[in-house]
PDB file of C-alpha atoms in Angstrom:
ATOM      1  CA  SER B 142      33.113  -5.280 -13.062  1.00  0.00           C
ATOM      2  CA  CYS B 143      35.048  -2.097 -12.317  1.00  0.00           C
ATOM      3  CA  HIS B 144      31.911  -0.290 -11.170  1.00  0.00           C
ATOM      4  CA  TYR B 145      31.073  -3.141  -8.777  1.00  0.00           C
ATOM      5  CA  TRP B 146      33.982  -2.302  -6.474  1.00  0.00           C
ATOM      6  CA  VAL B 147      33.142   1.411  -6.402  1.00  0.00           C
ATOM      7  CA  ASP B 148      29.911   0.959  -4.401  1.00  0.00           C
ATOM      8  CA  TRP B 149      30.623   0.479  -0.681  1.00  0.00           C
ATOM      9  CA  THR B 150      27.566  -1.775  -0.262  1.00  0.00           C
ATOM     10  CA  ASN B 151      29.094  -4.270  -2.688  1.00  0.00           C
ATOM     11  CA  LEU B 152      32.372  -4.164  -0.759  1.00  0.00           C
ATOM     12  CA  TYR B 153      30.440  -4.730   2.469  1.00  0.00           C
ATOM     13  CA  ASP B 154      28.698  -7.808   1.007  1.00  0.00           C
ATOM     14  CA  PHE B 155      32.049  -9.121  -0.194  1.00  0.00           C
ATOM     15  CA  ILE B 156      33.561  -8.756   3.295  1.00  0.00           C
ATOM     16  CA  ILE B 157      30.575 -10.529   4.908  1.00  0.00           C
ATOM     17  CA  ILE B 158      30.848 -13.434   2.460  1.00  0.00           C
ATOM     18  CA  LEU B 159      34.632 -13.584   2.953  1.00  0.00           C
ATOM     19  CA  PHE B 160      34.334 -13.853   6.748  1.00  0.00           C
ATOM     20  CA  GLY B 161      31.615 -16.489   6.340  1.00  0.00           C
ATOM     21  CA  LEU B 162      33.902 -18.594   4.144  1.00  0.00           C
ATOM     22  CA  ILE B 163      36.780 -18.171   6.604  1.00  0.00           C
ATOM     23  CA  GLU B 164      34.517 -19.361   9.440  1.00  0.00           C
ATOM     24  CA  ILE B 165      33.434 -22.440   7.456  1.00  0.00           C
ATOM     25  CA  ILE B 166      37.031 -23.321   6.512  1.00  0.00           C
ATOM     26  CA  TRP B 167      38.167 -22.760  10.111  1.00  0.00           C
ATOM     27  CA  ASN B 168      35.490 -25.094  11.492  1.00  0.00           C
ATOM     28  CA  LEU B 169      36.344 -27.779   8.945  1.00  0.00           C
ATOM     29  CA  PHE B 170      40.136 -27.862   8.956  1.00  0.00           C
ATOM     30  CA  VAL B 171      41.378 -26.192  12.144  1.00  0.00           C
ATOM     31  CA  GLN B 172      41.391 -27.772  15.583  1.00  0.00           C
ATOM     32  CA  LYS B 173      38.474 -26.813  17.789  1.00  0.00           C
ATOM     33  CA  GLN B 174      40.498 -25.740  20.808  1.00  0.00           C
ATOM     34  CA  TYR B 175      40.814 -22.254  19.326  1.00  0.00           C
ATOM     35  CA  SER B 176      37.367 -21.294  20.601  1.00  0.00           C
ATOM     36  CA  ALA B 177      38.202 -17.594  20.975  1.00  0.00           C
ATOM     37  CA  ILE B 178      38.977 -17.172  17.277  1.00  0.00           C
ATOM     38  CA  ARG B 179      35.881 -19.161  16.355  1.00  0.00           C
ATOM     39  CA  ASN B 180      33.714 -16.955  18.562  1.00  0.00           C
ATOM     40  CA  LEU B 181      35.335 -13.880  17.042  1.00  0.00           C
ATOM     41  CA  LEU B 182      34.453 -15.078  13.556  1.00  0.00           C
ATOM     42  CA  LYS B 183      30.887 -15.702  14.694  1.00  0.00           C
ATOM     43  CA  GLY B 184      30.770 -12.168  16.015  1.00  0.00           C
ATOM     44  CA  PHE B 185      31.267 -10.831  12.508  1.00  0.00           C
ATOM     45  CA  ARG B 186      27.772 -12.114  11.711  1.00  0.00           C
ATOM     46  CA  LEU B 187      26.437  -9.094  13.567  1.00  0.00           C
ATOM     47  CA  LEU B 188      27.737  -6.944  10.722  1.00  0.00           C
ATOM     48  CA  GLN B 189      24.889  -8.293   8.615  1.00  0.00           C
ATOM     49  CA  LEU B 190      22.560  -5.972  10.530  1.00  0.00           C
ATOM     50  CA  ILE B 191      24.038  -3.071   8.592  1.00  0.00           C
ATOM     51  CA  ARG B 192      22.227  -4.451   5.542  1.00  0.00           C
ATOM     52  CA  LEU B 193      19.117  -2.798   6.948  1.00  0.00           C
ATOM     53  CA  HIS B 194      20.578   0.382   5.506  1.00  0.00           C
ATOM     54  CA  ARG B 195      19.563  -0.846   2.053  1.00  0.00           C
ATOM     55  CA  ILE B 196      15.941  -1.204   3.151  1.00  0.00           C
ATOM     56  CA  ILE B 197      16.024   2.253   4.722  1.00  0.00           C
ATOM     57  CA  ARG B 198      17.303   3.761   1.470  1.00  0.00           C
ATOM     58  CA  LEU B 199      14.247   2.459  -0.395  1.00  0.00           C
ATOM     59  CA  PHE B 200      11.744   4.541   1.615  1.00  0.00           C
ATOM     60  CA  ASP B 201      11.938   8.295   2.171  1.00  0.00           C
ATOM     61  CA  GLY B 202       9.966   8.095   5.435  1.00  0.00           C
ATOM     62  CA  LEU B 203      12.329   5.570   7.030  1.00  0.00           C
ATOM     63  CA  GLN B 204      15.312   7.533   5.808  1.00  0.00           C
ATOM     64  CA  LEU B 205      13.879  10.703   7.347  1.00  0.00           C
ATOM     65  CA  LEU B 206      13.221   9.049  10.722  1.00  0.00           C
ATOM     66  CA  THR B 207      16.675   7.471  10.757  1.00  0.00           C
ATOM     67  CA  GLN B 208      18.336  10.809  10.089  1.00  0.00           C
ATOM     68  CA  ALA B 209      16.251  12.429  12.838  1.00  0.00           C
ATOM     69  CA  LEU B 210      17.182   9.687  15.319  1.00  0.00           C
ATOM     70  CA  MET B 211      20.872   9.974  14.473  1.00  0.00           C
ATOM     71  CA  LYS B 212      20.703  13.745  14.815  1.00  0.00           C
ATOM     72  CA  THR B 213      19.003  13.413  18.216  1.00  0.00           C
ATOM     73  CA  VAL B 214      21.538  10.875  19.457  1.00  0.00           C
ATOM     74  CA  LEU B 215      24.562  12.807  18.221  1.00  0.00           C
ATOM     75  CA  THR B 216      23.335  16.252  19.295  1.00  0.00           C
ATOM     76  CA  TYR B 217      21.323  15.840  22.491  1.00  0.00           C
ATOM     77  CA  THR B 218      22.582  12.617  24.060  1.00  0.00           C
ATOM     78  CA  PHE B 219      25.119  14.297  26.331  1.00  0.00           C
ATOM     79  CA  SER B 220      22.639  16.963  27.504  1.00  0.00           C
ATOM     80  CA  VAL B 221      19.873  14.434  28.221  1.00  0.00           C
ATOM     81  CA  VAL B 222      22.256  12.127  30.092  1.00  0.00           C
ATOM     82  CA  ILE B 223      23.492  15.015  32.248  1.00  0.00           C
ATOM     83  CA  LEU B 224      19.897  16.096  32.971  1.00  0.00           C
ATOM     84  CA  VAL B 225      18.808  12.590  33.995  1.00  0.00           C
ATOM     85  CA  PHE B 226      21.939  12.095  36.104  1.00  0.00           C
ATOM     86  CA  LEU B 227      21.340  15.368  37.960  1.00  0.00           C
ATOM     87  CA  PHE B 228      17.744  14.386  38.675  1.00  0.00           C
ATOM     88  CA  ILE B 229      18.824  10.937  39.935  1.00  0.00           C
ATOM     89  CA  TYR B 230      21.533  12.545  42.074  1.00  0.00           C
ATOM     90  CA  ILE B 231      19.044  14.944  43.666  1.00  0.00           C
ATOM     91  CA  VAL B 232      16.587  12.100  44.369  1.00  0.00           C
ATOM     92  CA  ALA B 233      19.379   9.993  45.899  1.00  0.00           C
ATOM     93  CA  VAL B 234      20.461  12.829  48.199  1.00  0.00           C
ATOM     94  CA  ILE B 235      16.877  13.552  49.312  1.00  0.00           C
ATOM     95  CA  GLY B 236      16.207   9.838  49.904  1.00  0.00           C
ATOM     96  CA  GLN B 237      19.401   9.455  51.915  1.00  0.00           C
ATOM     97  CA  ILE B 238      18.411  12.426  54.083  1.00  0.00           C
ATOM     98  CA  LEU B 239      14.871  11.156  54.691  1.00  0.00           C
ATOM     99  CA  TYR B 240      15.403   7.394  54.938  1.00  0.00           C
ATOM    100  CA  GLY B 241      19.120   6.763  55.431  1.00  0.00           C
ATOM    101  CA  ARG B 242      19.460   7.297  59.146  1.00  0.00           C
ATOM    102  CA  SER B 243      19.320   3.643  60.114  1.00  0.00           C
ATOM    103  CA  GLU B 244      22.159   1.420  58.998  1.00  0.00           C
ATOM    104  CA  ASP B 245      19.910  -1.377  57.766  1.00  0.00           C
ATOM    105  CA  SER B 246      18.159   0.985  55.358  1.00  0.00           C
ATOM    106  CA  LEU B 247      18.912   0.752  51.643  1.00  0.00           C
ATOM    107  CA  TRP B 248      19.240   4.550  51.562  1.00  0.00           C
ATOM    108  CA  HIS B 249      22.043   4.584  54.121  1.00  0.00           C
ATOM    109  CA  HIS B 250      24.860   4.251  51.576  1.00  0.00           C
ATOM    110  CA  PHE B 251      25.021   6.702  48.706  1.00  0.00           C
ATOM    111  CA  SER B 252      25.779   4.007  46.097  1.00  0.00           C
ATOM    112  CA  THR B 253      22.642   2.007  46.929  1.00  0.00           C
ATOM    113  CA  SER B 254      20.713   5.264  47.161  1.00  0.00           C
ATOM    114  CA  LEU B 255      21.747   6.091  43.578  1.00  0.00           C
ATOM    115  CA  SER B 256      20.640   2.625  42.470  1.00  0.00           C
ATOM    116  CA  ILE B 257      17.192   3.014  44.053  1.00  0.00           C
ATOM    117  CA  ALA B 258      16.797   6.540  42.628  1.00  0.00           C
ATOM    118  CA  THR B 259      17.620   5.168  39.184  1.00  0.00           C
ATOM    119  CA  ARG B 260      14.964   2.460  39.565  1.00  0.00           C
ATOM    120  CA  LEU B 261      12.387   5.062  40.596  1.00  0.00           C
ATOM    121  CA  THR B 262      13.267   7.409  37.748  1.00  0.00           C
ATOM    122  CA  LEU B 263      13.187   4.702  35.097  1.00  0.00           C
ATOM    123  CA  VAL B 264      10.109   3.011  36.701  1.00  0.00           C
ATOM    124  CA  ASP B 265      11.845  -0.341  37.186  1.00  0.00           C
ATOM    125  CA  ASN B 266       9.867  -2.325  39.841  1.00  0.00           C
ATOM    126  CA  TRP B 267       9.201   0.922  41.666  1.00  0.00           C
ATOM    127  CA  ASN B 268       6.189  -0.538  43.540  1.00  0.00           C
ATOM    128  CA  LEU B 269       8.502  -2.910  45.466  1.00  0.00           C
ATOM    129  CA  ILE B 270      10.323   0.051  47.032  1.00  0.00           C
ATOM    130  CA  GLU B 271       7.218   1.456  48.745  1.00  0.00           C
ATOM    131  CA  PRO B 272       7.362  -0.931  51.805  1.00  0.00           C
ATOM    132  CA  GLU B 273      10.995   0.010  52.373  1.00  0.00           C
ATOM    133  CA  LEU B 274      10.080   3.696  52.408  1.00  0.00           C
ATOM    134  CA  GLU B 275       7.148   3.207  54.801  1.00  0.00           C
ATOM    135  CA  ASN B 276       9.274   1.156  57.233  1.00  0.00           C
ATOM    136  CA  HIS B 277      11.950   3.825  57.544  1.00  0.00           C
ATOM    137  CA  GLY B 278       9.830   6.937  57.306  1.00  0.00           C
ATOM    138  CA  SER B 279       6.409   8.479  57.549  1.00  0.00           C
ATOM    139  CA  PRO B 280       3.918   6.643  55.282  1.00  0.00           C
ATOM    140  CA  PRO B 281       2.180   9.815  53.947  1.00  0.00           C
ATOM    141  CA  ILE B 282       5.510  11.462  53.162  1.00  0.00           C
ATOM    142  CA  SER B 283       6.796   8.230  51.607  1.00  0.00           C
ATOM    143  CA  ARG B 284       3.776   7.966  49.340  1.00  0.00           C
ATOM    144  CA  TRP B 285       4.022  11.568  48.148  1.00  0.00           C
ATOM    145  CA  PHE B 286       7.771  11.209  47.729  1.00  0.00           C
ATOM    146  CA  LEU B 287       7.285   8.091  45.628  1.00  0.00           C
ATOM    147  CA  ILE B 288       4.486   9.599  43.521  1.00  0.00           C
ATOM    148  CA  ILE B 289       6.396  12.821  42.831  1.00  0.00           C
ATOM    149  CA  ILE B 290       9.625  11.060  41.895  1.00  0.00           C
ATOM    150  CA  VAL B 291       7.948   8.473  39.668  1.00  0.00           C
ATOM    151  CA  PHE B 292       5.644  10.969  37.990  1.00  0.00           C
ATOM    152  CA  VAL B 293       8.119  13.826  37.555  1.00  0.00           C
ATOM    153  CA  GLY B 294      11.109  11.618  36.738  1.00  0.00           C
ATOM    154  CA  ASN B 295       9.330   9.430  34.231  1.00  0.00           C
ATOM    155  CA  ARG B 296       7.510  12.343  32.630  1.00  0.00           C
ATOM    156  CA  ILE B 297      10.648  14.444  32.385  1.00  0.00           C
ATOM    157  CA  VAL B 298      12.648  11.687  30.735  1.00  0.00           C
ATOM    158  CA  THR B 299       9.836  10.643  28.399  1.00  0.00           C
ATOM    159  CA  ASN B 300       8.695  14.139  27.432  1.00  0.00           C
ATOM    160  CA  VAL B 301      12.217  15.428  26.941  1.00  0.00           C
ATOM    161  CA  LEU B 302      13.106  12.548  24.661  1.00  0.00           C
ATOM    162  CA  VAL B 303       9.825  12.803  22.731  1.00  0.00           C
ATOM    163  CA  GLY B 304      10.162  16.570  22.394  1.00  0.00           C
ATOM    164  CA  LEU B 305      13.728  16.301  21.160  1.00  0.00           C
ATOM    165  CA  MET B 306      12.706  13.589  18.708  1.00  0.00           C
ATOM    166  CA  ILE B 307       9.839  15.696  17.340  1.00  0.00           C
ATOM    167  CA  GLU B 308      12.097  18.717  17.005  1.00  0.00           C
ATOM    168  CA  SER B 309      14.728  16.639  15.226  1.00  0.00           C
ATOM    169  CA  VAL B 310      12.139  15.145  12.858  1.00  0.00           C
ATOM    170  CA  SER B 311      10.811  18.620  12.078  1.00  0.00           C
ATOM    171  CA  SER B 312      14.311  19.993  11.505  1.00  0.00           C
ATOM    172  CA  VAL B 313      15.373  17.046   9.347  1.00  0.00           C
ATOM    173  CA  ASN B 314      12.104  17.249   7.411  1.00  0.00           C
ATOM    174  CA  ASP B 315      12.688  20.953   6.722  1.00  0.00           C
ATOM    175  CA  ASP B 316      16.246  20.245   5.589  1.00  0.00           C
ATOM    176  CA  TYR B 317      15.034  17.352   3.439  1.00  0.00           C
ATOM    177  CA  MET B 318      12.298  19.437   1.793  1.00  0.00           C
ATOM    178  CA  LYS B 319      14.728  22.315   1.285  1.00  0.00           C
ATOM    179  CA  GLU B 320      17.268  20.002  -0.339  1.00  0.00           C
ATOM    180  CA  LYS B 321      14.522  18.482  -2.475  1.00  0.00           C
ATOM    181  CA  ARG B 322      13.372  21.941  -3.616  1.00  0.00           C
ATOM    182  CA  GLU B 323      16.951  22.961  -4.387  1.00  0.00           C
ATOM    183  CA  LYS B 324      17.457  19.819  -6.480  1.00  0.00           C
ATOM    184  CA  LYS B 325      14.168  20.435  -8.286  1.00  0.00           C
ATOM    185  CA  ASN B 326      15.073  24.083  -8.932  1.00  0.00           C
ATOM    186  CA  LEU B 327      18.490  23.000 -10.180  1.00  0.00           C
ATOM    187  CA  ARG B 328      16.918  20.476 -12.573  1.00  0.00           C
ATOM    188  CA  ASN B 329      14.439  23.099 -13.803  1.00  0.00           C
ATOM    189  CA  GLN B 330      17.239  25.614 -14.271  1.00  0.00           C
ATOM    190  CA  LYS B 331      19.248  23.103 -16.305  1.00  0.00           C
ATOM    191  CA  LYS B 332      16.183  22.351 -18.425  1.00  0.00           C
ATOM    192  CA  ARG B 333      15.603  26.077 -19.003  1.00  0.00           C
ATOM    193  CA  GLU B 334      19.234  26.575 -19.981  1.00  0.00           C
ATOM    194  CA  GLU B 335      19.108  23.634 -22.395  1.00  0.00           C
ATOM    195  CA  LEU B 336      15.831  24.922 -23.847  1.00  0.00           C
ATOM    196  CA  SER B 337      17.249  28.423 -24.294  1.00  0.00           C
ATOM    197  CA  LYS B 338      20.365  26.990 -25.967  1.00  0.00           C
ATOM    198  CA  ARG B 339      18.270  24.894 -28.336  1.00  0.00           C
ATOM    199  CA  THR B 340      16.010  27.864 -29.102  1.00  0.00           C
ATOM    200  CA  THR B 341      19.031  30.062 -29.803  1.00  0.00           C
ATOM    201  CA  GLN B 342      20.537  27.395 -32.052  1.00  0.00           C
ATOM    202  CA  ILE B 343      17.257  27.005 -33.939  1.00  0.00           C
ATOM    203  CA  PHE B 344      16.922  30.771 -34.400  1.00  0.00           C
ATOM    204  CA  ASN B 345      20.535  31.070 -35.530  1.00  0.00           C
ATOM    205  CA  THR B 346      20.101  28.165 -37.954  1.00  0.00           C
ATOM    206  CA  ARG B 347      16.926  29.632 -39.393  1.00  0.00           C
ATOM    207  CA  ALA B 348      18.494  33.069 -39.624  1.00  0.00           C
ATOM    208  CA  SER B 349      21.543  31.671 -41.425  1.00  0.00           C
ATOM    209  CA  ASP B 350      19.287  29.644 -43.753  1.00  0.00           C
ATOM    210  CA  THR B 351      17.186  32.720 -44.469  1.00  0.00           C
ATOM    211  CA  ASN B 352      20.278  34.814 -45.123  1.00  0.00           C
ATOM    212  CA  SER B 353      21.764  32.167 -47.402  1.00  0.00           C
ATOM    213  CA  LYS B 354      18.486  31.824 -49.324  1.00  0.00           C
ATOM    214  CA  THR B 355      18.208  35.591 -49.605  1.00  0.00           C
ATOM    215  CA  ASN B 356      21.780  35.789 -50.861  1.00  0.00           C
ATOM    216  CA  ARG B 357      21.133  33.053 -53.435  1.00  0.00           C
ATOM    217  CA  ILE B 358      17.991  34.813 -54.666  1.00  0.00           C
ATOM    218  CA  GLU B 359      19.812  38.138 -54.882  1.00  0.00           C
ATOM    219  CA  GLN B 360      22.678  36.509 -56.761  1.00  0.00           C
ATOM    220  CA  THR B 361      20.170  34.923 -59.152  1.00  0.00           C
ATOM    221  CA  LYS B 362      18.496  38.271 -59.730  1.00  0.00           C
ATOM    222  CA  GLU B 363      21.814  39.971 -60.388  1.00  0.00           C
ATOM    223  CA  LEU B 364      22.838  37.234 -62.809  1.00  0.00           C
ATOM    224  CA  ILE B 365      19.523  37.506 -64.670  1.00  0.00           C
ATOM    225  CA  LYS B 366      19.852  41.279 -64.832  1.00  0.00           C
ATOM    226  CA  SER B 367      23.365  41.025 -66.199  1.00  0.00           C
ATOM    227  CA  LYS B 368      22.282  38.543 -68.870  1.00  0.00           C
ATOM    228  CA  LEU B 369      19.285  40.721 -69.763  1.00  0.00           C
ATOM    229  CA  ASN B 370      21.644  43.673 -70.107  1.00  0.00           C
ATOM    230  CA  TRP B 371      23.751  41.603 -72.460  1.00  0.00           C
ATOM    231  CA  LEU B 372      20.633  40.860 -74.508  1.00  0.00           C
ATOM    232  CA  HIS B 373      19.642  44.530 -74.608  1.00  0.00           C
ATOM    233  CA  ASN B 374      23.136  45.504 -75.641  1.00  0.00           C
ATOM    234  CA  GLU B 375      23.019  42.825 -78.351  1.00  0.00           C
ATOM    235  CA  ILE B 376      26.068  41.089 -76.926  1.00  0.00           C
ATOM    236  CA  ILE B 377      23.961  37.905 -77.032  1.00  0.00           C
ATOM    237  CA  SER B 378      21.644  37.497 -79.974  1.00  0.00           C
ATOM    238  CA  PRO B 379      17.932  37.157 -79.191  1.00  0.00           C
ATOM    239  CA  LYS B 380      17.727  33.768 -80.826  1.00  0.00           C
ATOM    240  CA  ASP B 381      19.908  32.327 -78.000  1.00  0.00           C
ATOM    241  CA  PHE B 382      17.569  33.447 -75.231  1.00  0.00           C
ATOM    242  CA  ILE B 383      16.533  29.850 -74.549  1.00  0.00           C
ATOM    243  CA  PHE B 384      19.771  29.228 -72.564  1.00  0.00           C
ATOM    244  CA  LEU B 385      18.484  31.412 -69.742  1.00  0.00           C
ATOM    245  CA  ILE B 386      15.289  29.386 -69.340  1.00  0.00           C
ATOM    246  CA  ASP B 387      17.261  26.150 -69.262  1.00  0.00           C
ATOM    247  CA  TRP B 388      19.587  27.598 -66.649  1.00  0.00           C
ATOM    248  CA  LEU B 389      16.678  28.653 -64.425  1.00  0.00           C
ATOM    249  CA  GLU B 390      14.996  25.264 -64.786  1.00  0.00           C
ATOM    250  CA  LYS B 391      18.211  23.565 -63.665  1.00  0.00           C
ATOM    251  CA  LEU B 392      18.348  25.972 -60.735  1.00  0.00           C
ATOM    252  CA  VAL B 393      14.815  24.958 -59.739  1.00  0.00           C
ATOM    253  CA  ALA B 394      15.671  21.259 -60.057  1.00  0.00           C
ATOM    254  CA  CYS B 395      18.853  21.575 -57.982  1.00  0.00           C
ATOM    255  CA  SER B 396      17.395  23.851 -55.308  1.00  0.00           C
ATOM    256  CA  GLU B 397      16.210  22.708 -51.900  1.00  0.00           C
ATOM    257  CA  LYS B 398      12.682  21.423 -51.456  1.00  0.00           C
ATOM    258  CA  SER B 399      11.470  24.774 -50.188  1.00  0.00           C
ATOM    259  CA  GLN B 400       8.184  26.036 -51.561  1.00  0.00           C
ATOM    260  CA  ILE B 401       9.063  29.678 -50.999  1.00  0.00           C
ATOM    261  CA  GLU B 402      12.341  29.366 -52.885  1.00  0.00           C
ATOM    262  CA  VAL B 403      10.759  27.438 -55.774  1.00  0.00           C
ATOM    263  CA  LYS B 404       7.932  29.968 -56.073  1.00  0.00           C
ATOM    264  CA  SER B 405      10.395  32.846 -56.125  1.00  0.00           C
ATOM    265  CA  ILE B 406      12.414  31.147 -58.882  1.00  0.00           C
ATOM    266  CA  HIS B 407       9.225  30.482 -60.865  1.00  0.00           C
ATOM    267  CA  ARG B 408       8.412  34.170 -60.630  1.00  0.00           C
ATOM    268  CA  LEU B 409      11.906  34.940 -61.856  1.00  0.00           C
ATOM    269  CA  ILE B 410      11.384  32.599 -64.819  1.00  0.00           C
ATOM    270  CA  ILE B 411       8.109  34.321 -65.728  1.00  0.00           C
ATOM    271  CA  HIS B 412       9.718  37.726 -65.382  1.00  0.00           C
ATOM    272  CA  ASN B 413      12.635  36.568 -67.494  1.00  0.00           C
ATOM    273  CA  ILE B 414      10.341  35.263 -70.233  1.00  0.00           C
ATOM    274  CA  GLN B 415       8.430  38.545 -70.273  1.00  0.00           C
ATOM    275  CA  SER B 416      11.670  40.510 -70.448  1.00  0.00           C
ATOM    276  CA  LEU B 417      12.994  38.288 -73.225  1.00  0.00           C
ATOM    277  CA  SER B 418       9.777  38.629 -75.200  1.00  0.00           C
ATOM    278  CA  TYR B 419      10.002  42.389 -74.826  1.00  0.00           C
ATOM    279  CA  VAL B 420      13.614  42.333 -76.016  1.00  0.00           C
ATOM    280  CA  ILE B 421      12.683  40.131 -78.987  1.00  0.00           C
ATOM    281  CA  ASN B 422       9.863  42.474 -79.951  1.00  0.00           C
ATOM    282  CA  GLU B 423      12.158  45.460 -79.761  1.00  0.00           C
ATOM    283  CA  ASN B 424      14.784  43.723 -81.868  1.00  0.00           C
ATOM    284  CA  MET B 425      12.174  42.651 -84.415  1.00  0.00           C
ATOM    285  CA  LYS B 426      10.940  46.230 -84.676  1.00  0.00           C
ATOM    286  CA  LYS B 427      14.513  47.409 -85.200  1.00  0.00           C
ATOM    287  CA  ASN B 428      15.042  44.823 -87.909  1.00  0.00           C
ATOM    288  CA  GLU B 429      11.777  45.762 -89.629  1.00  0.00           C
ATOM    289  CA  TYR B 430      12.774  49.403 -89.498  1.00  0.00           C
ATOM    290  CA  LYS B 431      16.130  48.582 -91.054  1.00  0.00           C
ATOM    291  CA  LEU B 432      14.455  46.506 -93.753  1.00  0.00           C
ATOM    292  CA  THR B 433      12.032  49.312 -94.614  1.00  0.00           C
ATOM    293  CA  LYS B 434      14.933  51.713 -94.942  1.00  0.00           C
ATOM    294  CA  LEU B 435      16.774  49.320 -97.214  1.00  0.00           C
ATOM    295  CA  ASP B 436      13.650  48.913 -99.371  1.00  0.00           C
ATOM    296  CA  ASP B 437      13.219  52.649 -99.613  1.00  0.00           C
ATOM    297  CA  LYS B 438      16.833  53.082-100.698  1.00  0.00           C
ATOM    298  CA  TYR B 439      16.475  50.315-103.236  1.00  0.00           C
ATOM    299  CA  HIS B 440      13.344  51.909-104.741  1.00  0.00           C
ATOM    300  CA  ASP B 441      15.035  55.316-104.842  1.00  0.00           C
ATOM    301  CA  ASN B 442      18.034  53.888-106.661  1.00  0.00           C
ATOM    302  CA  SER B 443      15.858  52.034-109.128  1.00  0.00           C
ATOM    303  CA  ASN B 444      13.884  55.182-109.933  1.00  0.00           C
ATOM    304  CA  THR B 445      16.989  57.170-110.571  1.00  0.00           C
TER     305      THR B 445
END
């Protein structure tokens, strides 16, 4: 409901409906002698024509033509009006000189001369003026005067307006395409920035995961080496070597479901078993050597 009042088109519809309700209530309950107010309320119905703006917004072509027309009206209206007025003024002066000598002629007064020149320029019942020109002047000159004014005046007005409209449409189209390209480039730039951010985040995440896995593997190796050193130094007896295998199996079970990490830990287990077997063999050899020495001493003592 809050967003409804933000859009100006919704406010416009609300105002139209409000004035319509006021008109209905006024016609029902207020005396009818207030015709001016009633006509004023009816005049607000013309505001409904602005609803065409919604239809124009749906189509890019209509929107483009509307912008071009508004640009033409706002930019060139004053210049075109001045040009047409100067042409009409010149025609009125020439007509008054050629046909305004007699007082009963329509060209005698400058105001009526301007009116006739306007009719000729805008081609408004211009063929009815020809008898008036022939009666107060030379027929050949009147015909050429009429043809030149109608042709030049009409063509100037029409071609100037059409040319200005085409130029405005071209200019508005260029601005529209430029704005469209800028919006497209801006969207593409935002997409590239988001893609680069995501790529950087993925690379950083993978790098941190790789570093953490590498650190865990290195820590595991160091721990295995330290325990193997303890076994070699006979700090831990060889018969307790099974604890290391259990520890590595728990590490495999608790590790992430990464094949590379599991394979590396399996290799560590195999290497550990080989190292432990080597240590056990060495310790067994040492024990056998000690036993042989004890047997030799025992035999020597028995012989003596």
